[in-house]
PDB file of C-alpha atoms in Angstrom:
ATOM      1  CA  MET A   1     -21.480  -0.345   9.717  1.00  0.00           C
ATOM      2  CA  LYS A   2     -23.824  -0.833   6.807  1.00  0.00           C
ATOM      3  CA  ILE A   3     -26.344   1.965   6.341  1.00  0.00           C
ATOM      4  CA  ASP A   4     -29.312  -0.424   6.565  1.00  0.00           C
ATOM      5  CA  ARG A   5     -28.077  -1.601   9.987  1.00  0.00           C
ATOM      6  CA  LEU A   6     -27.749   1.981  11.163  1.00  0.00           C
ATOM      7  CA  ILE A   7     -31.243   2.888   9.952  1.00  0.00           C
ATOM      8  CA  GLY A   8     -32.646  -0.250  11.584  1.00  0.00           C
ATOM      9  CA  ILE A   9     -31.007   0.514  14.930  1.00  0.00           C
ATOM     10  CA  LEU A  10     -32.156   4.146  14.807  1.00  0.00           C
ATOM     11  CA  SER A  11     -35.687   2.993  14.004  1.00  0.00           C
ATOM     12  CA  ILE A  12     -35.714   0.737  17.059  1.00  0.00           C
ATOM     13  CA  LEU A  13     -34.339   3.514  19.282  1.00  0.00           C
ATOM     14  CA  LEU A  14     -36.831   6.091  18.045  1.00  0.00           C
ATOM     15  CA  GLN A  15     -39.729   3.696  18.641  1.00  0.00           C
ATOM     16  CA  LYS A  16     -38.299   2.939  22.096  1.00  0.00           C
ATOM     17  CA  GLU A  17     -38.784  -0.713  21.253  1.00  0.00           C
ATOM     18  CA  ILE A  18     -37.430  -3.139  23.840  1.00  0.00           C
ATOM     19  CA  VAL A  19     -35.271  -5.850  22.290  1.00  0.00           C
ATOM     20  CA  THR A  20     -32.777  -8.371  23.591  1.00  0.00           C
ATOM     21  CA  ALA A  21     -29.153  -8.730  22.494  1.00  0.00           C
ATOM     22  CA  PRO A  22     -29.860 -12.048  20.716  1.00  0.00           C
ATOM     23  CA  ASP A  23     -32.751 -10.424  18.825  1.00  0.00           C
ATOM     24  CA  LEU A  24     -30.574  -7.482  17.735  1.00  0.00           C
ATOM     25  CA  ALA A  25     -27.784  -9.866  16.738  1.00  0.00           C
ATOM     26  CA  ARG A  26     -30.201 -11.865  14.594  1.00  0.00           C
ATOM     27  CA  ARG A  27     -31.746  -8.759  13.017  1.00  0.00           C
ATOM     28  CA  PHE A  28     -28.429  -7.129  12.153  1.00  0.00           C
ATOM     29  CA  GLU A  29     -26.334 -10.235  11.429  1.00  0.00           C
ATOM     30  CA  VAL A  30     -23.725  -9.741  14.152  1.00  0.00           C
ATOM     31  CA  SER A  31     -22.851 -11.932  17.118  1.00  0.00           C
ATOM     32  CA  ARG A  32     -24.686 -11.652  20.424  1.00  0.00           C
ATOM     33  CA  ARG A  33     -21.288 -11.040  22.042  1.00  0.00           C
ATOM     34  CA  THR A  34     -20.757  -8.002  19.780  1.00  0.00           C
ATOM     35  CA  ILE A  35     -24.124  -6.455  20.716  1.00  0.00           C
ATOM     36  CA  SER A  36     -23.609  -7.177  24.416  1.00  0.00           C
ATOM     37  CA  ARG A  37     -20.061  -5.765  24.409  1.00  0.00           C
ATOM     38  CA  ASP A  38     -21.136  -2.562  22.643  1.00  0.00           C
ATOM     39  CA  ASP A  39     -24.025  -2.087  25.074  1.00  0.00           C
ATOM     40  CA  TYR A  40     -21.726  -2.762  28.036  1.00  0.00           C
ATOM     41  CA  LEU A  41     -19.119  -0.212  26.921  1.00  0.00           C
ATOM     42  CA  LEU A  42     -21.630   2.505  26.059  1.00  0.00           C
ATOM     43  CA  GLY A  43     -23.224   2.011  29.474  1.00  0.00           C
ATOM     44  CA  LYS A  44     -20.108   3.376  31.187  1.00  0.00           C
ATOM     45  CA  GLU A  45     -20.179   7.003  32.270  1.00  0.00           C
ATOM     46  CA  GLY A  46     -18.684   9.460  29.808  1.00  0.00           C
ATOM     47  CA  VAL A  47     -18.063   6.929  27.033  1.00  0.00           C
ATOM     48  CA  THR A  48     -18.389   7.932  23.400  1.00  0.00           C
ATOM     49  CA  LYS A  49     -17.937   5.863  20.289  1.00  0.00           C
ATOM     50  CA  ASP A  50     -16.763   6.730  16.808  1.00  0.00           C
ATOM     51  CA  LEU A  51     -15.538   5.034  13.657  1.00  0.00           C
ATOM     52  CA  GLN A  52     -11.953   5.697  12.598  1.00  0.00           C
ATOM     53  CA  ARG A  53     -12.543   5.093   8.895  1.00  0.00           C
ATOM     54  CA  ASP A  54      -8.871   4.947   7.847  1.00  0.00           C
ATOM     55  CA  TRP A  55      -8.314   1.929  10.099  1.00  0.00           C
ATOM     56  CA  ASN A  56     -11.913   0.617  10.133  1.00  0.00           C
ATOM     57  CA  TRP A  57     -11.895   0.670  13.927  1.00  0.00           C
ATOM     58  CA  ILE A  58     -14.796   1.425  16.245  1.00  0.00           C
ATOM     59  CA  ARG A  59     -13.178   3.424  19.050  1.00  0.00           C
ATOM     60  CA  TYR A  60     -14.543   3.772  22.563  1.00  0.00           C
ATOM     61  CA  LYS A  61     -13.317   6.862  24.355  1.00  0.00           C
ATOM     62  CA  VAL A  62     -13.636   8.521  27.717  1.00  0.00           C
ATOM     63  CA  GLY A  63     -12.743  12.210  27.807  1.00  0.00           C
ATOM     64  CA  ASP A  64     -11.635  11.974  24.170  1.00  0.00           C
ATOM     65  CA  LYS A  65      -8.981   9.328  24.999  1.00  0.00           C
ATOM     66  CA  MET A  66      -9.415   5.863  23.574  1.00  0.00           C
ATOM     67  CA  PHE A  67      -9.628   2.980  26.040  1.00  0.00           C
ATOM     68  CA  ALA A  68     -10.889   0.254  23.677  1.00  0.00           C
ATOM     69  CA  ALA A  69     -11.261  -0.368  19.968  1.00  0.00           C
ATOM     70  CA  VAL A  70     -12.997  -2.994  17.886  1.00  0.00           C
ATOM     71  CA  CYS A  71     -10.919  -3.653  14.774  1.00  0.00           C
ATOM     72  CA  LEU A  72     -13.118  -4.585  11.817  1.00  0.00           C
ATOM     73  CA  ASP A  73     -12.216  -6.596   8.729  1.00  0.00           C
ATOM     74  CA  GLU A  74     -13.209  -5.751   5.127  1.00  0.00           C
ATOM     75  CA  GLU A  75     -16.708  -7.118   5.758  1.00  0.00           C
ATOM     76  CA  ASN A  76     -17.050  -5.061   8.976  1.00  0.00           C
ATOM     77  CA  ARG A  77     -16.762  -8.088  11.251  1.00  0.00           C
ATOM     78  CA  PRO A  78     -14.708  -7.710  14.453  1.00  0.00           C
ATOM     79  CA  TYR A  79     -11.361  -9.488  14.398  1.00  0.00           C
ATOM     80  CA  TYR A  80      -9.687  -7.840  17.433  1.00  0.00           C
ATOM     81  CA  ILE A  81     -10.726  -5.917  20.497  1.00  0.00           C
ATOM     82  CA  THR A  82      -7.819  -3.738  21.569  1.00  0.00           C
ATOM     83  CA  LEU A  83      -7.610  -2.372  25.106  1.00  0.00           C
ATOM     84  CA  LYS A  84      -5.125  -0.865  27.524  1.00  0.00           C
ATOM     85  CA  LEU A  85      -3.747  -2.791  30.516  1.00  0.00           C
ATOM     86  CA  ARG A  86      -0.934  -2.406  32.997  1.00  0.00           C
ATOM     87  CA  PRO A  87       2.166  -3.911  31.321  1.00  0.00           C
ATOM     88  CA  GLU A  88       2.658  -6.701  33.876  1.00  0.00           C
ATOM     89  CA  GLU A  89      -0.973  -7.803  33.614  1.00  0.00           C
ATOM     90  CA  GLY A  90      -0.986  -7.728  29.830  1.00  0.00           C
ATOM     91  CA  GLY A  91       2.165  -9.851  29.711  1.00  0.00           C
ATOM     92  CA  PHE A  92       0.729 -12.368  32.173  1.00  0.00           C
ATOM     93  CA  LEU A  93      -2.539 -12.702  30.241  1.00  0.00           C
ATOM     94  CA  ARG A  94      -0.733 -13.173  26.924  1.00  0.00           C
ATOM     95  CA  GLU A  95       0.984 -16.193  28.464  1.00  0.00           C
ATOM     96  CA  GLN A  96      -2.335 -17.587  29.711  1.00  0.00           C
ATOM     97  CA  TYR A  97      -4.502 -17.116  26.592  1.00  0.00           C
ATOM     98  CA  GLU A  98      -3.444 -17.589  22.983  1.00  0.00           C
ATOM     99  CA  ASP A  99      -6.311 -15.248  21.985  1.00  0.00           C
ATOM    100  CA  ILE A 100      -4.660 -12.310  23.809  1.00  0.00           C
ATOM    101  CA  LEU A 101      -1.887 -10.751  21.737  1.00  0.00           C
ATOM    102  CA  PRO A 102       0.292  -7.613  21.854  1.00  0.00           C
ATOM    103  CA  GLY A 103      -1.751  -4.591  20.750  1.00  0.00           C
ATOM    104  CA  TYR A 104      -2.515  -4.573  17.028  1.00  0.00           C
ATOM    105  CA  TYR A 105      -0.959  -1.381  15.557  1.00  0.00           C
ATOM    106  CA  MET A 106      -0.531  -0.044  19.101  1.00  0.00           C
ATOM    107  CA  ASN A 107       2.166   0.251  21.762  1.00  0.00           C
ATOM    108  CA  LYS A 108       2.790  -3.426  22.514  1.00  0.00           C
ATOM    109  CA  VAL A 109       3.704  -2.748  26.156  1.00  0.00           C
ATOM    110  CA  HIS A 110       0.449  -1.070  27.188  1.00  0.00           C
ATOM    111  CA  TRP A 111      -2.079  -2.291  24.618  1.00  0.00           C
ATOM    112  CA  ASN A 112      -3.422  -5.793  24.062  1.00  0.00           C
ATOM    113  CA  SER A 113      -5.611  -7.231  21.315  1.00  0.00           C
ATOM    114  CA  ILE A 114      -8.101 -10.005  21.991  1.00  0.00           C
ATOM    115  CA  ARG A 115      -9.820 -12.200  19.418  1.00  0.00           C
ATOM    116  CA  PRO A 116     -13.482 -11.377  20.119  1.00  0.00           C
ATOM    117  CA  ASP A 117     -14.968 -14.816  19.557  1.00  0.00           C
ATOM    118  CA  GLY A 118     -12.007 -16.760  20.941  1.00  0.00           C
ATOM    119  CA  ALA A 119     -11.504 -18.628  24.205  1.00  0.00           C
ATOM    120  CA  VAL A 120     -11.330 -15.589  26.506  1.00  0.00           C
ATOM    121  CA  PRO A 121     -14.406 -15.859  28.775  1.00  0.00           C
ATOM    122  CA  ASP A 122     -16.943 -13.009  28.609  1.00  0.00           C
ATOM    123  CA  SER A 123     -16.482 -12.365  32.339  1.00  0.00           C
ATOM    124  CA  LEU A 124     -12.719 -11.834  31.873  1.00  0.00           C
ATOM    125  CA  MET A 125     -13.325  -9.678  28.783  1.00  0.00           C
ATOM    126  CA  LYS A 126     -15.627  -7.402  30.826  1.00  0.00           C
ATOM    127  CA  GLU A 127     -13.085  -7.244  33.639  1.00  0.00           C
ATOM    128  CA  LEU A 128     -10.346  -6.233  31.181  1.00  0.00           C
ATOM    129  CA  LEU A 129     -12.583  -3.626  29.543  1.00  0.00           C
ATOM    130  CA  ASP A 130     -13.350  -2.230  33.017  1.00  0.00           C
ATOM    131  CA  GLN A 131      -9.647  -2.050  33.830  1.00  0.00           C
ATOM    132  CA  SER A 132      -8.893  -0.276  30.562  1.00  0.00           C
ATOM    133  CA  TYR A 133     -11.677   2.249  31.217  1.00  0.00           C
ATOM    134  CA  ARG A 134     -10.390   2.907  34.770  1.00  0.00           C
ATOM    135  CA  LEU A 135      -6.777   3.252  33.575  1.00  0.00           C
ATOM    136  CA  VAL A 136      -7.649   5.842  30.954  1.00  0.00           C
ATOM    137  CA  LEU A 137     -10.149   7.737  33.133  1.00  0.00           C
ATOM    138  CA  GLY A 138      -7.572   7.703  35.946  1.00  0.00           C
ATOM    139  CA  SER A 139      -4.983   9.314  33.662  1.00  0.00           C
ATOM    140  CA  PHE A 140      -6.944  12.602  33.827  1.00  0.00           C
ATOM    141  CA  SER A 141      -6.687  15.067  36.679  1.00  0.00           C
ATOM    142  CA  ARG A 142      -9.395  14.712  39.319  1.00  0.00           C
ATOM    143  CA  LYS A 143     -10.954  17.956  38.095  1.00  0.00           C
ATOM    144  CA  LYS A 144     -11.137  16.632  34.521  1.00  0.00           C
ATOM    145  CA  GLN A 145     -12.540  13.294  35.756  1.00  0.00           C
ATOM    146  CA  ARG A 146     -15.344  15.174  37.557  1.00  0.00           C
ATOM    147  CA  GLU A 147     -16.066  17.218  34.415  1.00  0.00           C
ATOM    148  CA  ILE A 148     -16.272  14.069  32.281  1.00  0.00           C
ATOM    149  CA  LEU A 149     -18.565  12.273  34.724  1.00  0.00           C
ATOM    150  CA  GLU A 150     -20.787  15.318  35.336  1.00  0.00           C
ATOM    151  CA  ALA A 151     -21.196  15.865  31.590  1.00  0.00           C
ATOM    152  CA  ALA A 152     -22.176  12.202  31.267  1.00  0.00           C
ATOM    153  CA  LYS A 153     -24.863  12.593  33.940  1.00  0.00           C
ATOM    154  CA  ALA A 154     -26.246  15.650  32.139  1.00  0.00           C
ATOM    155  CA  LYS A 155     -26.581  13.605  28.938  1.00  0.00           C
ATOM    156  CA  ALA A 156     -28.149  10.624  30.729  1.00  0.00           C
ATOM    157  CA  GLY A 157     -31.656  11.644  29.631  1.00  0.00           C
ATOM    158  CA  GLU A 158     -30.766  11.352  25.941  1.00  0.00           C
ATOM    159  CA  ILE A 159     -30.881   8.327  23.667  1.00  0.00           C
ATOM    160  CA  SER A 160     -27.855   8.020  21.417  1.00  0.00           C
ATOM    161  CA  CYS A 161     -26.691   5.776  18.645  1.00  0.00           C
ATOM    162  CA  CYS A 162     -23.664   5.899  16.436  1.00  0.00           C
ATOM    163  CA  GLY A 163     -22.658   9.394  17.565  1.00  0.00           C
ATOM    164  CA  THR A 164     -26.136  10.938  17.211  1.00  0.00           C
ATOM    165  CA  SER A 165     -28.244  11.933  20.244  1.00  0.00           C
ATOM    166  CA  PHE A 166     -32.023  12.146  20.500  1.00  0.00           C
ATOM    167  CA  PRO A 167     -34.114  13.594  23.357  1.00  0.00           C
ATOM    168  CA  GLY A 168     -35.300  10.846  25.742  1.00  0.00           C
TER     169      GLY A 168
END
């Protein structure tokens, strides 16, 4: 993410300014779908986000395990969203949509990559992101799941952006 975008987003958060996804997309020269998807993922309990610089991927994690990644090109534009699905569902969806491919640089059985501005409807994208989140969260013991979700509730009063938290 360009530093001027980061500063702009932080400025909006610190001012507690209310803006819409289309307005943010226009201000920061990204698609509305990108803003909406990021907001949707960060709204899930216990989700954190980081940038894996070596790959230029924005990773979304729950309990320090990745459940989704936005793969960025050289100009920091998304070219794939990679997420985890049950093998039979991933295979079925790959047959149905040409914009759903075996996971880019991932285990091709469990991970799938989706072209973010392709023909996959937003409603299906959200459903798949939800499934990926539930699969990864469900891979933890029940005790660990409770710890993750309780920690998320404790942080609910904070405002965060790009890995930095501010008191609400």
